[in-house]
Short mmCIF file of C-alpha atoms in Angstrom, two decimals:
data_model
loop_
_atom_site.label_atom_id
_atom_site.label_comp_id
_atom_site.label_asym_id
_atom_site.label_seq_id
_atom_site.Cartn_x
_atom_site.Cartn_y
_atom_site.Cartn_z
CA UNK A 244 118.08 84.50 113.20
CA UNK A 245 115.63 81.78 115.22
CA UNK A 246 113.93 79.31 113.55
CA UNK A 247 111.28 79.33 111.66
CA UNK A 248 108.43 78.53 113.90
CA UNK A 249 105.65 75.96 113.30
CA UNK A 250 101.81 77.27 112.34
CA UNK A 251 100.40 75.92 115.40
CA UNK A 252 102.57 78.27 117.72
CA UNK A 253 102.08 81.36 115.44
CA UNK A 254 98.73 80.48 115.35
CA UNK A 255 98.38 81.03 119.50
CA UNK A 256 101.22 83.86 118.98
CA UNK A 257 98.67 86.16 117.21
CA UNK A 258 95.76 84.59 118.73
CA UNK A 259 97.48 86.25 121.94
CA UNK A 260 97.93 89.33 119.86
CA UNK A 261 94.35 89.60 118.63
CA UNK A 262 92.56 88.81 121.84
CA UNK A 263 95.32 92.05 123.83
CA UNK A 264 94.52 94.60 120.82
CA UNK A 265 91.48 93.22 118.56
CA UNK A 266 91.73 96.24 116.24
CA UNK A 267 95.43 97.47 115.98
CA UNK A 268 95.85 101.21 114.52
CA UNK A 269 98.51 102.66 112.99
CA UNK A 270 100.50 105.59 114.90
CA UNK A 271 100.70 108.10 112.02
CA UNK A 272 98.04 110.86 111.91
CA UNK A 273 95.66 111.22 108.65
CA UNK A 274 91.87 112.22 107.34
CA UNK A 275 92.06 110.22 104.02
CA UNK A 276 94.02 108.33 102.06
CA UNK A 277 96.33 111.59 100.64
CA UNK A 278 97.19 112.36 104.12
CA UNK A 279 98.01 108.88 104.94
CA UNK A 280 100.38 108.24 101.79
CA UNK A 281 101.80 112.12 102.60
CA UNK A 282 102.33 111.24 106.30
CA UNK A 283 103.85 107.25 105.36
CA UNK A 284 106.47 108.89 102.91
CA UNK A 285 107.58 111.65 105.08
CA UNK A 286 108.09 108.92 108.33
CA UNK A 287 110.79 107.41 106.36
CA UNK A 288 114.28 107.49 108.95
CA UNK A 289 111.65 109.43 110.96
CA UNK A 290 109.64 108.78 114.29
CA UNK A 291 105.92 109.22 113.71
CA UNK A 292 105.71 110.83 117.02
CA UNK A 293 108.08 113.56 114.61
CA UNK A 294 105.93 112.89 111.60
CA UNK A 295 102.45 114.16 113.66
CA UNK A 296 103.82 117.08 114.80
CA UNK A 297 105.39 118.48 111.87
CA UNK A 298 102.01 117.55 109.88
CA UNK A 299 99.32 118.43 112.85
CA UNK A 300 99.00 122.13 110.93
CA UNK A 301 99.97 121.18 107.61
CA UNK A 302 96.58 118.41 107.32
CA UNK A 303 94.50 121.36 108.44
CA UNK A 304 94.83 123.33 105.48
CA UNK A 305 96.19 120.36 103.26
CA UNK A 306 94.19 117.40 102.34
CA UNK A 307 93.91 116.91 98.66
CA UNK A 308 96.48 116.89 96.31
CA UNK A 309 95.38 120.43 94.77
CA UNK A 310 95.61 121.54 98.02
CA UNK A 311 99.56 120.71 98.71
CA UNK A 312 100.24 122.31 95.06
CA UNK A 313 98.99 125.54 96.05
CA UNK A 314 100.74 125.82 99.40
CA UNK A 315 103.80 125.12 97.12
CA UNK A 316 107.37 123.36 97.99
CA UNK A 317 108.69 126.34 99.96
CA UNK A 318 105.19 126.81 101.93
CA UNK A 319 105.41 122.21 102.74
CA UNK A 320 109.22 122.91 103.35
CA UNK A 321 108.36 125.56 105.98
CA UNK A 322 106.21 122.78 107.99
CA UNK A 323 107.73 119.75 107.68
CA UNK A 324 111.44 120.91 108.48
CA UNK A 325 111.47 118.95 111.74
CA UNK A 326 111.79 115.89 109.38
CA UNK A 327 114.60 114.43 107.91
CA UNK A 328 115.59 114.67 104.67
CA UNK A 329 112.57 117.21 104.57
CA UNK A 330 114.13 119.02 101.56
CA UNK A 331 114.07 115.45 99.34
CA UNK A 332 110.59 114.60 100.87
CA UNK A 333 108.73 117.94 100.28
CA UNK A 334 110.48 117.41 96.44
CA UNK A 335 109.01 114.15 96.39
CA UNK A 336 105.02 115.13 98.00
CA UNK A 337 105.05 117.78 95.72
CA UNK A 338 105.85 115.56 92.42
CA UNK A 339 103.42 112.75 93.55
CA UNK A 340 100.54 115.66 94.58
CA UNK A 341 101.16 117.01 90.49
CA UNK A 342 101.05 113.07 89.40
CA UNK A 343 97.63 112.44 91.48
CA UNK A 344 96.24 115.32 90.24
CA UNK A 345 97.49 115.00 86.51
CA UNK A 346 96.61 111.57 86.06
CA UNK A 347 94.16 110.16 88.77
CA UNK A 348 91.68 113.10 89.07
CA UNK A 349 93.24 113.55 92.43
CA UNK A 350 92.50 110.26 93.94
CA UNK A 351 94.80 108.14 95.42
CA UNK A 352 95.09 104.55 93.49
CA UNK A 353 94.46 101.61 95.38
CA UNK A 354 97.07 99.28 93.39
CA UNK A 355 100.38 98.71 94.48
CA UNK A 356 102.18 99.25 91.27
CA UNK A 357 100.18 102.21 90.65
CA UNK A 358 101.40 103.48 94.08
CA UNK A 359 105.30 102.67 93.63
CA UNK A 360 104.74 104.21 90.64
CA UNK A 361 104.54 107.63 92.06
CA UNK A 362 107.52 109.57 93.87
CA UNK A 363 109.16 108.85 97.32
CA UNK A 364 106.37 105.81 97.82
CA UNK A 365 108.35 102.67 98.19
CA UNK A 366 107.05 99.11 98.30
CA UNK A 367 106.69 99.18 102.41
CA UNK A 368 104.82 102.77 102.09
CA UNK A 369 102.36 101.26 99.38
CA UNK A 370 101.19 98.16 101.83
CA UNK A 371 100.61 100.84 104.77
CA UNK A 372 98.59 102.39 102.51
CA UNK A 373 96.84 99.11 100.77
CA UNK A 374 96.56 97.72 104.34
CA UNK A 375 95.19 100.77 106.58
CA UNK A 376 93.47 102.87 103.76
CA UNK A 377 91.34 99.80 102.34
CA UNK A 378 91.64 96.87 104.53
CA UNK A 379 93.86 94.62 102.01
CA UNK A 380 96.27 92.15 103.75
CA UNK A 381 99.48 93.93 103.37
CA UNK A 382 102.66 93.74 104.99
CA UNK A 383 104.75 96.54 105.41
CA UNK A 384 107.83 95.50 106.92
CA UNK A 385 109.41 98.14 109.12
CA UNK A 386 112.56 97.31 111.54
CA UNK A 387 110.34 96.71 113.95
CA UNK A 388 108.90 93.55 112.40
CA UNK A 389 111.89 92.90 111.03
CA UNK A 390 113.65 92.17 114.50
CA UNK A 391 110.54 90.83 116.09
CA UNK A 392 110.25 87.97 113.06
CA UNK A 393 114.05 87.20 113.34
CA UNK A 394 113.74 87.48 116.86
CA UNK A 395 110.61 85.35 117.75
CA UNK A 396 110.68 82.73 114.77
CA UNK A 397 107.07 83.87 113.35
CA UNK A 398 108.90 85.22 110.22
CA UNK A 399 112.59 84.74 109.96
CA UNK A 400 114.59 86.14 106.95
CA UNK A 401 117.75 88.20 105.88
CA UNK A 402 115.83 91.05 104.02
CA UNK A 403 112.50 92.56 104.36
CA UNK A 404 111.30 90.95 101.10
CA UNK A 405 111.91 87.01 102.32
CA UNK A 406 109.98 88.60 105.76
CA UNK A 407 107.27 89.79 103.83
CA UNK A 408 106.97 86.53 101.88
CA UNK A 409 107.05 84.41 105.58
CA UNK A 410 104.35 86.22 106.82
CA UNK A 411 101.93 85.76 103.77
CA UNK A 412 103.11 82.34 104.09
CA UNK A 413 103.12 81.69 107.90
CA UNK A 414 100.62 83.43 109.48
CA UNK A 415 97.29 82.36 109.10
CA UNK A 416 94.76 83.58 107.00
CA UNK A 417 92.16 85.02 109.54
CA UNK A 418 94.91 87.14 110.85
CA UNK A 419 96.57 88.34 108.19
CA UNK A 420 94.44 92.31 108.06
CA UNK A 421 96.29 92.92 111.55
CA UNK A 422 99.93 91.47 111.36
CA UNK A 423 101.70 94.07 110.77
CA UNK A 424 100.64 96.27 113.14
CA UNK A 425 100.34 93.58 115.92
CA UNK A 426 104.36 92.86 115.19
CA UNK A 427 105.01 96.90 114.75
CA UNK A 428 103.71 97.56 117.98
CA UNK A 429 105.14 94.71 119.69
CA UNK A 430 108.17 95.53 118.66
CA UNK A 431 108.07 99.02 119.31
CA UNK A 432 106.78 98.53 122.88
CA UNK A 433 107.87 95.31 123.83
CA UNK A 434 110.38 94.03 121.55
CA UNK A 435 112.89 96.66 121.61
CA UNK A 436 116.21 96.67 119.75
CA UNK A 437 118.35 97.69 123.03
CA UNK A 438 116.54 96.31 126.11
CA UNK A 439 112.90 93.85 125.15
CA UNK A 440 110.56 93.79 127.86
CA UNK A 441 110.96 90.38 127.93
CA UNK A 442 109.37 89.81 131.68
CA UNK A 443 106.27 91.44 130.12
CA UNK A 444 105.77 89.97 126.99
CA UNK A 445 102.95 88.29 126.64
CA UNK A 446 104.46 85.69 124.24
CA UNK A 447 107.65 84.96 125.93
CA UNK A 448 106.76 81.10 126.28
CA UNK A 449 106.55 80.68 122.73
CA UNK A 450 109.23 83.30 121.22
CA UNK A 451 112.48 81.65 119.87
CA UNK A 452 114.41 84.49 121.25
CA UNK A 453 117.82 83.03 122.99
CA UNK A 454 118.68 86.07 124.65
CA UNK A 455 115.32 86.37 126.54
CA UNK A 456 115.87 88.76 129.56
CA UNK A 457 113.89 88.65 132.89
#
């Protein structure tokens, strides 16, 4: 684990960040916000390279809660068998798509208790959600940003909970909407678990990283 570095290196860190990729997007395909929560809880221990193409059919037929209940589990089990644990995660859609409709007219909630609250949808799939659907400054912490904040010093910590708190508390303000995915695909692309692109990165001068390769 590096240190924990100081605000006015972060600051340029994601000032680098912002000025490469002004408006970061999320990988996972969606049309609105059921699609996104349905597509964030089935990319758990999944790619979302996986997660599109198992969903690229389903989201034409399925957007709305109603929707998913009448294709039924067996008809969501046929199309998102690609996906592991699909047999546990079409359980789960289907119990959260009879909760939405049931209790929230078929809207998705934009509260983060509300959205733990409902099945398979974890604290990290309830920021993606909070962050992409509606713009709030939530930080899902993946492994990517979890190796890239150990790694670099921005947001050092042993679990994904003290990362999450260093990045609320570390990174400034103003750039808070876009951290996540800024560190996601950094550390997806650049930041790798096996071999970093070190000789590319575009914050190598200021990353904490002691095994920096050329």
């Amino acid at each position: 684990m590096a240190k924990q570095l100081d605000y006015h290196t972060i600051y340029e860190i994601f000032s680098r960040f912002a000025e490469a990729e002004p408006e970061p997007k999320g990988e996972l395909d969606h049309t609105n916000a059921y699609t996104l929560v349905v597509a964030v809880a089935l990319s758990a221990q999944a790619t979302d390279v996986g997660v599109n193409k198992a969903t690229a059919k389903l989201f034409k037929i399925v957007d709305t809660p109603q929707k998913m209940l009448d294709l039924g589990l067996d008809g969501l089990t046929e199309h998102i068998k690609t996906i592991g644990l699909f047999r546990q995660k079409a359980k789960n859609v289907m119990k959260l798509s009879e909760i939405l409709v049931r209790d929230y007219d078929g809207e998705v909630p934009s509260s983060r208790a509300a959205l733990q609250s409902l099945p398979g949808v974890g604290r990290k799939t309830a920021n993606v959600v909070l962050n992409m659907w509606w713009g709030m400054p939530a930080q899902a912490v993946d492994t990517h940003i979890f190796r890239f904040g150990n790694r670099s010093g921005v947001c050092p910590g042993k679990d994904v909970v003290v990362v999450e708190r260093a990045i609320e508390d570390q990174i400034p303000a103003e750039f808070q909407r876009h951290a996540h995915h800024w560190m996601i695909l950094h550390g997806r692309y650049t930041c790798k678990a096996r071999k970093p692109l070190c000789g590319t990165c575009l914050i190598r001068d200021l990353c904490e990283f002691e095994e920096k390769n050329l």
